[in-house]
Coordinates of C-alpha atoms in Angstrom, one line a residue:
X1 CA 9.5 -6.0 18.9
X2 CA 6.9 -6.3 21.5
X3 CA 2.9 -6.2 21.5
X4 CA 2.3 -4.1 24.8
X5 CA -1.1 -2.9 26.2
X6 CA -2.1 0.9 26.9
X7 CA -4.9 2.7 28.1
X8 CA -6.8 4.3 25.2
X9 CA -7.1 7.8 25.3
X10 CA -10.9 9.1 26.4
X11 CA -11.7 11.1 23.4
X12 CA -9.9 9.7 20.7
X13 CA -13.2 8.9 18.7
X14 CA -14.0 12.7 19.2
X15 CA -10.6 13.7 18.0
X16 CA -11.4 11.1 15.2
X17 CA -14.6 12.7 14.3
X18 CA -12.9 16.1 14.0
X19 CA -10.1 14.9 11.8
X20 CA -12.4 13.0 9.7
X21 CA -11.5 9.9 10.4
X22 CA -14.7 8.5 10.4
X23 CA -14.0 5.2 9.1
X24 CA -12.5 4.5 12.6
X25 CA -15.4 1.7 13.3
X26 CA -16.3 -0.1 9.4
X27 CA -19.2 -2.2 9.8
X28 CA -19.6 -1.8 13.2
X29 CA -16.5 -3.3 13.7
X30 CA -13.2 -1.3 15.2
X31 CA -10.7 -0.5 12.6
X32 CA -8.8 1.9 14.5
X33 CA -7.9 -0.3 17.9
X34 CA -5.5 1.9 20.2
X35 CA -5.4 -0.6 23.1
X36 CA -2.3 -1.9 22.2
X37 CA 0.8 -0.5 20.1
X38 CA 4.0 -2.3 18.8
X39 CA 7.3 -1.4 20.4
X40 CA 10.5 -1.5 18.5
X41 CA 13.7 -0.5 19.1
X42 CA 15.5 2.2 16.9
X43 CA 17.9 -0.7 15.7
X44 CA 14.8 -2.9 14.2
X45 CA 13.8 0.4 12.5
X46 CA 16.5 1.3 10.6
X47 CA 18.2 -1.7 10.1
X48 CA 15.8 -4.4 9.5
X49 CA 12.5 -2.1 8.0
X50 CA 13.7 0.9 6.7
X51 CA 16.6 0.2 5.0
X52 CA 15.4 -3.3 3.4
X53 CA 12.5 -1.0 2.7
X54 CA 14.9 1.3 0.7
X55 CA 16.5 -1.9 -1.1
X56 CA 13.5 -3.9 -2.2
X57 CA 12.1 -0.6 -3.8
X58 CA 15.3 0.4 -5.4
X59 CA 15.2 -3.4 -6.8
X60 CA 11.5 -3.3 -7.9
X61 CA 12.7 0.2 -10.2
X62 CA 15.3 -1.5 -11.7
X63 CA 13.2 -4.1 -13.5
X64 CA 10.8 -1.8 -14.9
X65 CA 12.9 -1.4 -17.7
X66 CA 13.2 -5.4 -18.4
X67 CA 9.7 -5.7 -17.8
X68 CA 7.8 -3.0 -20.4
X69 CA 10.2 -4.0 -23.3
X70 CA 9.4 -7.5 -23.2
X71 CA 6.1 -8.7 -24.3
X72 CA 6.4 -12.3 -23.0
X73 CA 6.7 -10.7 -19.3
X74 CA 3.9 -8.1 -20.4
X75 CA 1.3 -11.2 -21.1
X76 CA 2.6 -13.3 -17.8
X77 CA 1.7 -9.9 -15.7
X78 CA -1.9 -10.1 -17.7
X79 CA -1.6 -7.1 -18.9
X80 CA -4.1 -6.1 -21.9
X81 CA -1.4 -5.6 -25.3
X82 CA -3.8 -2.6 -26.6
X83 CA -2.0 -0.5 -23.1
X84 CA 2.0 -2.2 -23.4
X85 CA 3.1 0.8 -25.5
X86 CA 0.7 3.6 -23.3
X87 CA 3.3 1.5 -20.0
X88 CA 6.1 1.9 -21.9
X89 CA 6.3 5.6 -23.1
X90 CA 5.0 6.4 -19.3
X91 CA 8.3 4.8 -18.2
X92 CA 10.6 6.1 -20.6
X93 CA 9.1 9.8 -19.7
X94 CA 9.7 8.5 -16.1
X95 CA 5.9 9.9 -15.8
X96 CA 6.4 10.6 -11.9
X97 CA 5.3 8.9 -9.4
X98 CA 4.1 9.6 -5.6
X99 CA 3.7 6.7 -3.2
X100 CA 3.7 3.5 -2.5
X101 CA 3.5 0.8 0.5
X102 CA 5.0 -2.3 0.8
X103 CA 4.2 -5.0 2.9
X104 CA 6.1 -7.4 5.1
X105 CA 6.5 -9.8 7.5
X106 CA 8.7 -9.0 10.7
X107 CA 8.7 -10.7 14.0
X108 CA 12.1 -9.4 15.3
X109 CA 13.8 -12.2 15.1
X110 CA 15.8 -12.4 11.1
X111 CA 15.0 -10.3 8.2
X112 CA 12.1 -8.5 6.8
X113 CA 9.8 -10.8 4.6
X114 CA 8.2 -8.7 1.4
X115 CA 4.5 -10.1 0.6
X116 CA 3.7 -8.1 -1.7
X117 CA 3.2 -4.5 -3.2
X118 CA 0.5 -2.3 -3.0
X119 CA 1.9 1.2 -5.6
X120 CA -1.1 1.8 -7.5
X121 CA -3.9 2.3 -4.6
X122 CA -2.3 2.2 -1.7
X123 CA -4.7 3.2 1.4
X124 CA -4.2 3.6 5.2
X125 CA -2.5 6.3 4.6
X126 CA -4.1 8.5 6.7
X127 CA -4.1 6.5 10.3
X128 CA -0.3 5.8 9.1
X129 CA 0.9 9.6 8.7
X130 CA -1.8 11.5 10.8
X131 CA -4.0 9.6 13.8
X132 CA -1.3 7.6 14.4
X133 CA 1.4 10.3 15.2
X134 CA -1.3 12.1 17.1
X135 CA -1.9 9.2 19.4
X136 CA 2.1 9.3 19.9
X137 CA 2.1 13.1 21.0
X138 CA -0.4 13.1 23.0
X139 CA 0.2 9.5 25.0
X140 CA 3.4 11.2 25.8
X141 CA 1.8 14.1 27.4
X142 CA -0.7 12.2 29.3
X143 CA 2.6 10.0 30.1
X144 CA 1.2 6.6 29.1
X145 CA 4.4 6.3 26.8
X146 CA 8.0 6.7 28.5
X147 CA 10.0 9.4 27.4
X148 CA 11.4 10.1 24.3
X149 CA 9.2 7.7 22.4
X150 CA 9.0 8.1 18.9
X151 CA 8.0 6.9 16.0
X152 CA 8.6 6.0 12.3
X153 CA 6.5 8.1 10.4
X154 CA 7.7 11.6 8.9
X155 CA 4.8 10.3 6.1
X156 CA 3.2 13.7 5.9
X157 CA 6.5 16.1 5.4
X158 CA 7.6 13.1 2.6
X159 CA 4.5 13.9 0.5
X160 CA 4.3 17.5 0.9
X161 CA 8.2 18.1 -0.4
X162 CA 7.2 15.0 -2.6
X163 CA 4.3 16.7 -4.3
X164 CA 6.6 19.9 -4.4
X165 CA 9.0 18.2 -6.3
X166 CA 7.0 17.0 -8.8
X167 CA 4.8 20.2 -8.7
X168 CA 5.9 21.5 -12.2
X169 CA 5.2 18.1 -14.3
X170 CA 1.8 17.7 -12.9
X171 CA -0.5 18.9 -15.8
X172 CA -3.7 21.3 -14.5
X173 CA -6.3 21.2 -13.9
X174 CA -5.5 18.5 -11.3
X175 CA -8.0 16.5 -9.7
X176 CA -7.7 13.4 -6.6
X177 CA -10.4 11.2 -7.2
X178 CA -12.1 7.7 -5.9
X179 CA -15.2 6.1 -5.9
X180 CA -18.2 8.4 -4.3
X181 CA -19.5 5.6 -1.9
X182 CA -16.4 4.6 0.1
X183 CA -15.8 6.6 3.3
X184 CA -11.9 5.0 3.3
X185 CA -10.7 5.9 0.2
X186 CA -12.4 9.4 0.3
X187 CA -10.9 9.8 3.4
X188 CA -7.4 9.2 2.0
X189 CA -8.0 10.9 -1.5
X190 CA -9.2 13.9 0.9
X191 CA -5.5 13.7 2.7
X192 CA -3.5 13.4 0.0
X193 CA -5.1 16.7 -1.6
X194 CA -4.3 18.5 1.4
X195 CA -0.8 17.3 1.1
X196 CA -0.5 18.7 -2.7
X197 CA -2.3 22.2 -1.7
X198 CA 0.1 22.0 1.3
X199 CA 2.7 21.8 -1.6
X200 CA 1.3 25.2 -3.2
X201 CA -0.7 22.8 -5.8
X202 CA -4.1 23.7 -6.7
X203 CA -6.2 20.3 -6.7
X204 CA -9.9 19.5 -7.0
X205 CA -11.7 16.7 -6.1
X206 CA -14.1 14.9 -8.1
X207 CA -15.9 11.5 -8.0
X208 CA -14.7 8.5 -10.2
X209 CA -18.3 8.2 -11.6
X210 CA -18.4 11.8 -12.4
X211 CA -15.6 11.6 -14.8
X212 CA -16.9 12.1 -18.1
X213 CA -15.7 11.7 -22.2
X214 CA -15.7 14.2 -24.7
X215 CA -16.6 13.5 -28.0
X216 CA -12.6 13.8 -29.5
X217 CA -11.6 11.3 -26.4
X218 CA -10.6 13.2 -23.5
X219 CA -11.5 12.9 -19.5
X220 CA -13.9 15.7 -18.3
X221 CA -14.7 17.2 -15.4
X222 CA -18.5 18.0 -14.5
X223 CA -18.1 21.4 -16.2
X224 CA -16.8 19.6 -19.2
X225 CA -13.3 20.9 -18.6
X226 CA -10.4 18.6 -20.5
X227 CA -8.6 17.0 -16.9
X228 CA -5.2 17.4 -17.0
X229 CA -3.8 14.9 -14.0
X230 CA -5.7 12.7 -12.6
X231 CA -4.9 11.6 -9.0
X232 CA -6.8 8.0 -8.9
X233 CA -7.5 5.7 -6.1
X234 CA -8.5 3.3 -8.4
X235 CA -7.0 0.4 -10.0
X236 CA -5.6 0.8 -12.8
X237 CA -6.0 -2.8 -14.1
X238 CA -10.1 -2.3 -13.7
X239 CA -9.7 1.5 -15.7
X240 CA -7.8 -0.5 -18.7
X241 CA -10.7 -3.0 -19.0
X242 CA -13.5 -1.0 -17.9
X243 CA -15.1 1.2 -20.7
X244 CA -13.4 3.9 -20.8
X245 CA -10.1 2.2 -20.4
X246 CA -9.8 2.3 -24.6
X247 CA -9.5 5.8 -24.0
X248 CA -6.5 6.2 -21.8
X249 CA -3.5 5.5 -23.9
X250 CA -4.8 9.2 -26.5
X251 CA -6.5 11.1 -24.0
X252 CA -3.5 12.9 -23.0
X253 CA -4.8 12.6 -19.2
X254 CA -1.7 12.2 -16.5
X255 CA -2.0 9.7 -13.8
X256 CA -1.0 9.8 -10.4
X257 CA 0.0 7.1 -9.9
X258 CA 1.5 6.5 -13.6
X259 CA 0.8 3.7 -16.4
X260 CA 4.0 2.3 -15.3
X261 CA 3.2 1.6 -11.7
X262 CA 1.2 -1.4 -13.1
X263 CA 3.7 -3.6 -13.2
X264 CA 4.8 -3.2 -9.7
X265 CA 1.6 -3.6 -8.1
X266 CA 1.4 -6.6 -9.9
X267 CA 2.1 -9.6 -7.6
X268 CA 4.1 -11.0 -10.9
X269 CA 6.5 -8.6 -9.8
X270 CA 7.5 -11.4 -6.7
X271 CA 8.5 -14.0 -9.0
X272 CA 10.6 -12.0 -11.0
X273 CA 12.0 -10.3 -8.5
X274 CA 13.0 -13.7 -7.4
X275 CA 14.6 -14.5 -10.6
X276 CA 16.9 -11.3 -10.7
X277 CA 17.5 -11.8 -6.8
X278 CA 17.5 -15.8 -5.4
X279 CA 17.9 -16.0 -1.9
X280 CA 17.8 -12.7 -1.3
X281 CA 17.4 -12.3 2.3
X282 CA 14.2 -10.0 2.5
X283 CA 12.6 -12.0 -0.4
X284 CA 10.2 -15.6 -0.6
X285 CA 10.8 -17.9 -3.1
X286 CA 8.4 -17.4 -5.8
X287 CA 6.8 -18.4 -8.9
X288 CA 3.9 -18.0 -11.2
X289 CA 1.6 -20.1 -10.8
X290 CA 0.8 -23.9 -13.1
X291 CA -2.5 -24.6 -11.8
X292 CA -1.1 -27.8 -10.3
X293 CA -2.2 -28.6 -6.5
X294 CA -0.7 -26.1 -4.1
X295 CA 1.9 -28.5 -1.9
X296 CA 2.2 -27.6 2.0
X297 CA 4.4 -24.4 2.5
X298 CA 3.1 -22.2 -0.3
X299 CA 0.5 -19.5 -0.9
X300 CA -1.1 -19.1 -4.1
X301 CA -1.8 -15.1 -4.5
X302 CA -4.2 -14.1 -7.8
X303 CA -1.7 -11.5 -9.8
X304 CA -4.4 -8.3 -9.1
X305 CA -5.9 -9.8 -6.0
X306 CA -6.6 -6.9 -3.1
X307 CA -7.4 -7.0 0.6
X308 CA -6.5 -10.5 1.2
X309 CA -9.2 -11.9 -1.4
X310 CA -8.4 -15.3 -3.0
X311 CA -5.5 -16.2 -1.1
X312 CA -5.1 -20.1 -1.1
X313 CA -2.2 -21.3 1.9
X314 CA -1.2 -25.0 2.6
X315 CA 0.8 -24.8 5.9
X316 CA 3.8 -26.9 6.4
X317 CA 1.2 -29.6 8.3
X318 CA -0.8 -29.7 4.8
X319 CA -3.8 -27.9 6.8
X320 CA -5.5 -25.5 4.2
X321 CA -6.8 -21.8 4.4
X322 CA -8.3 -20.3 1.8
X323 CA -10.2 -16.8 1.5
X324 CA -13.0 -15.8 -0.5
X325 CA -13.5 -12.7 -3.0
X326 CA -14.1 -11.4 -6.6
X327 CA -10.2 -12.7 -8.0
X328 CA -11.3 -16.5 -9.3
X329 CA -10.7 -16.8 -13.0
X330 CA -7.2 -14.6 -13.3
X331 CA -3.7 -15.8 -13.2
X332 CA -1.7 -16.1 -10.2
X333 CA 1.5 -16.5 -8.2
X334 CA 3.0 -18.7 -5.9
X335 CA 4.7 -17.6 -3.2
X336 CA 6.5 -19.4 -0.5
X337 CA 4.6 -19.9 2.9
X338 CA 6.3 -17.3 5.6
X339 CA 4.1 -16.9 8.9
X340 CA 3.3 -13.3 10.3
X341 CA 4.5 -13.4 13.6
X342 CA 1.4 -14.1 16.2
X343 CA 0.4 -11.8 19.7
X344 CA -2.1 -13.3 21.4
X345 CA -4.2 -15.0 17.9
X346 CA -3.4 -11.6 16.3
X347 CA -1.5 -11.7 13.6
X348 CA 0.6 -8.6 12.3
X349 CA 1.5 -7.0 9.2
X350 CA 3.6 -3.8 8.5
X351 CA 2.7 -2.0 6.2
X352 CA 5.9 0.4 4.9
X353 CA 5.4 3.1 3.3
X354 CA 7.8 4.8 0.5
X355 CA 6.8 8.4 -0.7
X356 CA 9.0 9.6 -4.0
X357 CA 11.4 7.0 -3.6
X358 CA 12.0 7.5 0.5
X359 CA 10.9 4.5 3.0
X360 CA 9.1 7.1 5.7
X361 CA 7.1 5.4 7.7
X362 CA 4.6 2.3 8.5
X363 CA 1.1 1.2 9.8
X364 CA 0.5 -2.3 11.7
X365 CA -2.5 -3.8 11.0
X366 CA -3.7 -7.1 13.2
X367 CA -6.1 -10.0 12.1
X368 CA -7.5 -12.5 13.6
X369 CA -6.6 -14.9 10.5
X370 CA -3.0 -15.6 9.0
X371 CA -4.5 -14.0 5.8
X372 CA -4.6 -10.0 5.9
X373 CA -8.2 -9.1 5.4
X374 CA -10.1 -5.5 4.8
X375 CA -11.2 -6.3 8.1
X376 CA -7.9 -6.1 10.0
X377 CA -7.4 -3.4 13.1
X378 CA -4.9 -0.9 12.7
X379 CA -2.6 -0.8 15.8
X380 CA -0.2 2.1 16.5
X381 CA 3.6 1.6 17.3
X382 CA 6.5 3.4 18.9
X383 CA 9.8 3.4 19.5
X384 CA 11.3 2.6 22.8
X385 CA 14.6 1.8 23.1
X386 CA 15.3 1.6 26.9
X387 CA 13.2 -1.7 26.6
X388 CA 10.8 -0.6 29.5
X389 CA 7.6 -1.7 28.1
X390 CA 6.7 -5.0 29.1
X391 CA 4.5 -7.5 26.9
X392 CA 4.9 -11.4 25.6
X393 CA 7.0 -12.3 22.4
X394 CA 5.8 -13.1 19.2
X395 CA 4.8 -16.6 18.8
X396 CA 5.0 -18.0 15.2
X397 CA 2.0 -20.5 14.0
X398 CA 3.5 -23.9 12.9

């Protein structure tokens, strides 16, 4: 696996613009960063990403089952007893499910470190399945990319003949939905709904805020219309505690994803994969957290944090790096400390995406800080396997 420069192509941020990918630039700061991509060989793909991709999410599903008929489990995941039994029946309907990304640590070198999982609100979707394949096709036409490049993303076929499969169990009227104000997750609610009409689904779009209550307890739409599924880009730990949240477990509203997803986006989910699994070679140790001082080579993680926030990390020297946001007064996890392998002060993440229960693809995102922030770049990779592309190794902070 190598970082290796390229020349950007002149009118990506036009071609952005008419895709609408126009959270390319957040903040004034590049999201998008095309003057690089990561080059793997087909071998690191399939054997060392896709495949433990495929493993760690068969191994994730097979706790489920453990996990919602045990209420000690249920309270160490902090989730609120009034929506255990909602969890449960959604798992033993096997409510279905769509997507899901998981994300690890990979420098080339050994196996495939899993940080976490992100299958309630996954994002990045879009740059993963769509702007990123497009840069792929057309540097090979312009030539900046030797021959026969490819990539690993077949992301968009997976949820089209995903959403087709599922197409009969999703109740109507359907609806994607995520909060009005954020350009990001519009933009990936917006993709996604292409992918179900792609799929012969009909699926309207409506704002979270716009979701309203009828008077016998059911989700409406602006026309007052009962909502049948629910596509949500929201999490659904903040919809249980929020308001409305009482109402989910009667209102006979579907969710995309399901009740039972919460579990797995759950960062409890590490330490009891753990149990099941020690020394598996794609796993950290982990542990939930005693609120005892964090010793040097772990990473405390809050159970619902998001985006990087809260992360607490003692490197093996004792140094400290810790990262700000809204997650201060939940549980947590520990998690042993495993670097991301480092380019140049970038550090990189891969993000892997499973749609159904297929590993189809990834994104790369880059920051600046061992901690994975909203503010990291996304960087695009190929496939190369005649090794042609020249660029330094990863280095590995101490």
């Amino acid at each position: 696996m190598r970082r290796v420069p390229i020349v950007e192509r002149p009118n990506w941020r036009e071609l952005a613009a008419e895709s609408g990918f126009d959270f390319h630039t957040i903040a004034g700061q590049p999201y998008w960063d095309e003057s690089a991509y990561y080059a793997f060989t087909l071998r690191e793909i399939e054997d060392d990403i896709e495949a433990p991709t495929t493993e760690l999410h068969d191994m994730a599903l097979d706790l489920v089952d453990d996990i919602v008929r045990n209420e000690q489990t249920m309270r160490q995941l902090d989730i609120p007893a009034t929506h255990w039994d909602w969890i449960a029946e959604s798992w033993r309907k096997r409510d279905p499910h769509l997507y899901g990304r998981m994300d690890l640590a990979y420098d080339g070198n050994g196996p495939a470190k899993l940080y976490e999982f992100n299958y309630d609100t996954p994002t990045s979707l879009f740059e993963a399945a769509f702007f990123q394949w497009q840069w792929l096709e057309q540097q090979l036409m312009r030539g900046a990319l030797p021959a026969g490049a490819d990539q690993f993303n077949s992301i968009y076929e997976s949820l089209v003949e995903a959403f087709g499969t599922i197409a009969t169990r999703i109740a109507r009227p359907f609806y994607a939905s995520a909060v009005r104000g954020s350009n990001e997750d519009q933009g990936t609610v917006a993709y996604l709904r292409d992918c179900a009409i792609q799929a012969g689904i009909d699926c309207g779009e409506i704002a979270i805020e716009d979701i309203g209550i009828s008077r016998d307890g059911r989700f409406t739409d602006l026309s007052d219309r009962v909502i049948g599924c629910l596509f949500k880009l929201y999490p659904l730990e903040d919809m249980m505690r929020e308001e409305f949240g009482s109402y989910l477990p009667r209102s006979g509203m579907q969710l995309i994803e399901p009740p039972w997803k919460a579990v797995l986006s759950n960062k409890g989910i590490l330490p009891l994969l753990w149990q099941k699994h020690p020394g598996h070679p794609n796993l950290l140790p982990a542990v939930f957290d005693d609120a005892t001082a964090l010793a040097p080579g772990w990473v405390r993680k809050p159970l619902y944090s998001r985006e990087g926030a809260n992360i607490a990390m003692r490197l093996p020297d004792g140094s400290a790096l810790d990262s700000s946001g809204p997650y201060t007064d939940g549980p947590c996890i520990r998690q042993a400390y495993h670097p991301l392998p480092s380019f140049d002060g970038r550090h990189m993440l891969i993000g892997s995406w499973v749609v159904g229960d297929r590993a189809c693809g990834m994104g790369l995102r880059e920051d600046h800080s061992p901690i994975t922030r909203d503010s990291a770049h996304f960087v695009p990779h190929a496939i190369i396997d005649d090794g042609s592309a020249a660029a330094p190794k990863a280095t590995l902070i101490a």
